[in-house]
Short mmCIF file of N, CA and C in Angstrom, two decimals:
data_model
loop_
_atom_site.label_atom_id
_atom_site.label_comp_id
_atom_site.label_asym_id
_atom_site.label_seq_id
_atom_site.Cartn_x
_atom_site.Cartn_y
_atom_site.Cartn_z
N MET A 422 0.85 -1.17 0.00
CA MET A 422 0.00 0.00 0.00
C MET A 422 0.90 1.24 0.00
N THR A 423 0.62 2.20 -0.87
CA THR A 423 1.43 3.40 -0.92
C THR A 423 1.03 4.33 0.23
N GLU A 424 1.90 5.28 0.52
CA GLU A 424 1.63 6.22 1.60
C GLU A 424 0.29 6.93 1.41
N ALA A 425 0.01 7.43 0.20
CA ALA A 425 -1.22 8.18 -0.04
C ALA A 425 -2.45 7.29 0.08
N ASN A 426 -2.30 6.01 -0.12
CA ASN A 426 -3.44 5.12 -0.08
C ASN A 426 -3.78 4.60 1.32
N LYS A 427 -2.93 4.84 2.30
CA LYS A 427 -3.21 4.35 3.66
C LYS A 427 -4.51 4.94 4.20
N LEU A 428 -4.68 6.22 4.04
CA LEU A 428 -5.90 6.87 4.51
C LEU A 428 -7.12 6.32 3.78
N ALA A 429 -7.01 6.19 2.46
CA ALA A 429 -8.13 5.66 1.67
C ALA A 429 -8.45 4.23 2.07
N ALA A 430 -7.42 3.43 2.29
CA ALA A 430 -7.65 2.03 2.67
C ALA A 430 -8.34 1.93 4.04
N LEU A 431 -7.89 2.73 5.00
CA LEU A 431 -8.53 2.72 6.31
C LEU A 431 -9.96 3.24 6.23
N ARG A 432 -10.16 4.25 5.41
CA ARG A 432 -11.52 4.79 5.24
C ARG A 432 -12.44 3.72 4.67
N ARG A 433 -11.97 3.04 3.64
CA ARG A 433 -12.79 1.99 3.01
C ARG A 433 -13.03 0.82 3.98
N SER A 434 -12.00 0.45 4.73
CA SER A 434 -12.16 -0.68 5.66
C SER A 434 -13.15 -0.34 6.78
N ALA A 435 -13.31 0.96 7.06
CA ALA A 435 -14.30 1.39 8.04
C ALA A 435 -15.70 1.49 7.43
N GLY A 436 -15.78 1.22 6.11
CA GLY A 436 -17.07 1.24 5.43
C GLY A 436 -17.54 2.61 5.00
N HIS A 437 -16.60 3.57 4.91
CA HIS A 437 -16.98 4.94 4.56
C HIS A 437 -16.68 5.28 3.11
N THR A 438 -17.58 6.04 2.51
CA THR A 438 -17.30 6.73 1.27
C THR A 438 -16.57 8.01 1.66
N GLN A 439 -16.09 8.76 0.69
CA GLN A 439 -15.46 10.03 1.04
C GLN A 439 -16.47 10.96 1.71
N GLN A 440 -17.69 10.96 1.19
CA GLN A 440 -18.74 11.83 1.75
C GLN A 440 -19.08 11.44 3.19
N SER A 441 -19.24 10.15 3.45
CA SER A 441 -19.60 9.73 4.81
C SER A 441 -18.42 9.92 5.78
N CYS A 442 -17.20 9.83 5.27
CA CYS A 442 -16.03 10.08 6.11
C CYS A 442 -15.98 11.54 6.54
N VAL A 443 -16.31 12.44 5.62
CA VAL A 443 -16.36 13.87 5.94
C VAL A 443 -17.44 14.14 6.98
N ALA A 444 -18.59 13.50 6.83
CA ALA A 444 -19.67 13.67 7.81
C ALA A 444 -19.25 13.13 9.18
N GLU A 445 -18.59 11.99 9.20
CA GLU A 445 -18.11 11.40 10.46
C GLU A 445 -17.06 12.30 11.11
N PHE A 446 -16.20 12.90 10.29
CA PHE A 446 -15.19 13.84 10.78
C PHE A 446 -15.88 15.00 11.52
N ALA A 447 -16.94 15.55 10.92
CA ALA A 447 -17.66 16.67 11.54
C ALA A 447 -18.27 16.26 12.88
N LEU A 448 -18.83 15.06 12.93
CA LEU A 448 -19.41 14.57 14.19
C LEU A 448 -18.35 14.40 15.27
N GLU A 449 -17.20 13.84 14.88
CA GLU A 449 -16.12 13.63 15.84
C GLU A 449 -15.55 14.96 16.33
N ALA A 450 -15.39 15.92 15.43
CA ALA A 450 -14.90 17.25 15.82
C ALA A 450 -15.85 17.88 16.83
N ALA A 451 -17.15 17.77 16.57
CA ALA A 451 -18.14 18.33 17.49
C ALA A 451 -18.10 17.61 18.83
N ARG A 452 -17.97 16.28 18.80
CA ARG A 452 -17.91 15.49 20.04
C ARG A 452 -16.70 15.90 20.88
N LEU A 453 -15.57 16.16 20.21
CA LEU A 453 -14.35 16.55 20.90
C LEU A 453 -14.32 18.03 21.28
N GLY A 454 -15.25 18.81 20.73
CA GLY A 454 -15.26 20.25 20.99
C GLY A 454 -14.15 20.97 20.27
N ILE A 455 -13.77 20.45 19.10
CA ILE A 455 -12.67 21.02 18.32
C ILE A 455 -13.24 21.71 17.09
N ASP A 456 -12.78 22.91 16.83
CA ASP A 456 -13.22 23.67 15.66
C ASP A 456 -12.36 23.24 14.47
N ALA A 457 -12.80 22.19 13.79
CA ALA A 457 -12.07 21.67 12.63
C ALA A 457 -13.08 21.22 11.59
N THR A 458 -12.76 21.47 10.34
CA THR A 458 -13.63 21.05 9.25
C THR A 458 -12.84 20.25 8.23
N LEU A 459 -13.57 19.53 7.40
CA LEU A 459 -12.98 18.75 6.33
C LEU A 459 -13.96 18.73 5.18
N THR A 460 -13.46 18.89 3.96
CA THR A 460 -14.29 18.80 2.77
C THR A 460 -13.90 17.55 1.99
N VAL A 461 -14.78 17.13 1.11
CA VAL A 461 -14.47 15.99 0.25
C VAL A 461 -13.25 16.32 -0.61
N ARG A 462 -13.15 17.55 -1.06
CA ARG A 462 -12.00 17.96 -1.87
C ARG A 462 -10.69 17.79 -1.10
N GLN A 463 -10.68 18.22 0.16
CA GLN A 463 -9.48 18.08 1.00
C GLN A 463 -9.14 16.61 1.21
N LEU A 464 -10.14 15.80 1.53
CA LEU A 464 -9.92 14.37 1.74
C LEU A 464 -9.37 13.73 0.48
N ARG A 465 -9.94 14.08 -0.67
CA ARG A 465 -9.47 13.53 -1.95
C ARG A 465 -8.00 13.89 -2.17
N MET A 466 -7.61 15.12 -1.82
CA MET A 466 -6.22 15.54 -1.99
C MET A 466 -5.31 14.72 -1.07
N TRP A 467 -5.73 14.51 0.18
CA TRP A 467 -4.93 13.71 1.10
C TRP A 467 -4.77 12.29 0.58
N GLU A 468 -5.80 11.76 -0.01
CA GLU A 468 -5.75 10.38 -0.50
C GLU A 468 -4.96 10.25 -1.80
N ARG A 469 -4.83 11.33 -2.55
CA ARG A 469 -4.19 11.28 -3.85
C ARG A 469 -2.70 11.63 -3.82
N GLU A 470 -2.31 12.61 -3.02
CA GLU A 470 -0.93 13.10 -3.05
C GLU A 470 0.01 12.23 -2.23
N LEU A 471 1.26 12.17 -2.69
CA LEU A 471 2.28 11.35 -2.04
C LEU A 471 3.52 12.19 -1.75
N PRO A 472 3.86 12.47 -0.52
CA PRO A 472 3.04 12.26 0.66
C PRO A 472 1.93 13.30 0.71
N PRO A 473 0.86 12.99 1.41
CA PRO A 473 -0.24 13.96 1.49
C PRO A 473 0.18 15.17 2.31
N PRO A 474 -0.39 16.35 1.98
CA PRO A 474 -0.09 17.53 2.79
C PRO A 474 -0.54 17.32 4.23
N LEU A 475 0.23 17.84 5.14
CA LEU A 475 -0.06 17.67 6.56
C LEU A 475 -1.30 18.47 6.95
N PRO A 476 -2.26 17.83 7.62
CA PRO A 476 -3.46 18.55 8.08
C PRO A 476 -3.11 19.60 9.13
N HIS A 477 -4.01 20.55 9.30
CA HIS A 477 -3.87 21.53 10.37
C HIS A 477 -3.91 20.79 11.71
N PRO A 478 -3.30 21.34 12.77
CA PRO A 478 -3.26 20.64 14.06
C PRO A 478 -4.63 20.17 14.56
N ALA A 479 -5.66 20.98 14.43
CA ALA A 479 -6.98 20.56 14.90
C ALA A 479 -7.49 19.38 14.09
N GLN A 480 -7.24 19.38 12.78
CA GLN A 480 -7.64 18.26 11.93
C GLN A 480 -6.88 17.00 12.31
N GLN A 481 -5.63 17.16 12.69
CA GLN A 481 -4.82 16.01 13.09
C GLN A 481 -5.45 15.29 14.27
N VAL A 482 -5.86 16.06 15.26
CA VAL A 482 -6.46 15.48 16.46
C VAL A 482 -7.73 14.71 16.10
N VAL A 483 -8.57 15.30 15.27
CA VAL A 483 -9.83 14.66 14.89
C VAL A 483 -9.57 13.40 14.06
N LEU A 484 -8.63 13.47 13.11
CA LEU A 484 -8.31 12.29 12.29
C LEU A 484 -7.82 11.13 13.15
N GLU A 485 -6.93 11.42 14.09
CA GLU A 485 -6.43 10.35 14.95
C GLU A 485 -7.54 9.76 15.82
N ALA A 486 -8.43 10.60 16.30
CA ALA A 486 -9.55 10.10 17.10
C ALA A 486 -10.51 9.29 16.24
N ASN A 487 -10.75 9.76 15.05
CA ASN A 487 -11.68 9.09 14.14
C ASN A 487 -11.21 7.69 13.75
N PHE A 488 -9.93 7.57 13.41
CA PHE A 488 -9.40 6.30 12.91
C PHE A 488 -8.72 5.47 14.00
N GLY A 489 -8.41 6.09 15.12
CA GLY A 489 -7.80 5.36 16.22
C GLY A 489 -6.35 4.97 16.00
N VAL A 490 -5.68 5.67 15.10
CA VAL A 490 -4.26 5.41 14.82
C VAL A 490 -3.52 6.74 14.68
N PRO A 491 -2.20 6.72 14.88
CA PRO A 491 -1.42 7.95 14.68
C PRO A 491 -1.43 8.38 13.22
N LEU A 492 -1.19 9.67 12.98
CA LEU A 492 -1.18 10.19 11.61
C LEU A 492 -0.21 9.47 10.70
N THR A 493 0.91 9.02 11.25
CA THR A 493 1.88 8.32 10.40
C THR A 493 1.28 7.06 9.81
N GLU A 494 0.37 6.41 10.53
CA GLU A 494 -0.29 5.22 10.00
C GLU A 494 -1.38 5.56 8.99
N LEU A 495 -1.72 6.85 8.89
CA LEU A 495 -2.66 7.32 7.87
C LEU A 495 -1.90 7.79 6.63
N GLY A 496 -0.57 7.74 6.68
CA GLY A 496 0.24 8.12 5.53
C GLY A 496 0.83 9.50 5.58
N PHE A 497 0.59 10.24 6.66
CA PHE A 497 1.13 11.59 6.78
C PHE A 497 2.55 11.55 7.34
N VAL A 498 3.38 12.46 6.87
CA VAL A 498 4.78 12.53 7.28
C VAL A 498 4.99 13.86 8.00
N GLY A 499 5.78 13.82 9.07
CA GLY A 499 6.11 15.06 9.77
C GLY A 499 4.99 15.57 10.65
N SER A 500 4.28 14.68 11.28
CA SER A 500 3.13 15.03 12.12
C SER A 500 3.50 16.01 13.21
N ARG A 501 2.60 16.95 13.46
CA ARG A 501 2.77 17.92 14.54
C ARG A 501 1.84 17.59 15.69
N THR A 502 1.29 16.40 15.75
CA THR A 502 0.27 16.10 16.75
C THR A 502 0.77 16.24 18.17
N SER A 503 2.06 16.07 18.40
CA SER A 503 2.53 16.19 19.78
C SER A 503 2.30 17.61 20.30
N ALA A 504 2.27 18.60 19.41
CA ALA A 504 2.02 19.98 19.82
C ALA A 504 0.54 20.33 19.75
N ALA A 505 -0.23 19.56 19.04
CA ALA A 505 -1.64 19.90 18.80
C ALA A 505 -2.45 20.00 20.09
N PRO A 506 -2.37 19.03 21.01
CA PRO A 506 -3.20 19.15 22.21
C PRO A 506 -2.89 20.41 23.02
N ARG A 507 -1.62 20.80 23.10
CA ARG A 507 -1.28 22.01 23.83
C ARG A 507 -1.87 23.23 23.14
N ALA A 508 -1.81 23.26 21.80
CA ALA A 508 -2.32 24.40 21.06
C ALA A 508 -3.84 24.49 21.18
N LEU A 509 -4.49 23.38 21.40
CA LEU A 509 -5.95 23.36 21.47
C LEU A 509 -6.46 23.44 22.89
N HIS A 510 -5.57 23.38 23.86
CA HIS A 510 -5.99 23.39 25.26
C HIS A 510 -6.67 24.73 25.60
N ARG A 511 -7.80 24.59 26.25
CA ARG A 511 -8.52 25.78 26.68
C ARG A 511 -8.47 25.86 28.20
N PRO A 512 -8.10 27.02 28.74
CA PRO A 512 -8.01 27.15 30.21
C PRO A 512 -9.34 27.00 30.89
#
């Protein structure tokens, strides 16, 4: 499996289309209280490019929660997730 296809493979194995994955992302972001969005266009770009562009920190948190794996297992390189929770922390 190529790096760009890891996200697509995990999405498909979870039974999601690109559209339903975007909807699930929105639900997870709301559940976590994180202001993050995702479009089908963005998801398509992540699935197509090698390596895919790194998501914004808030998106990283939601993606990891959604799929239950670190971003590197989704095919992303140079993850900033270690800094994401601090950046999103609300006093």
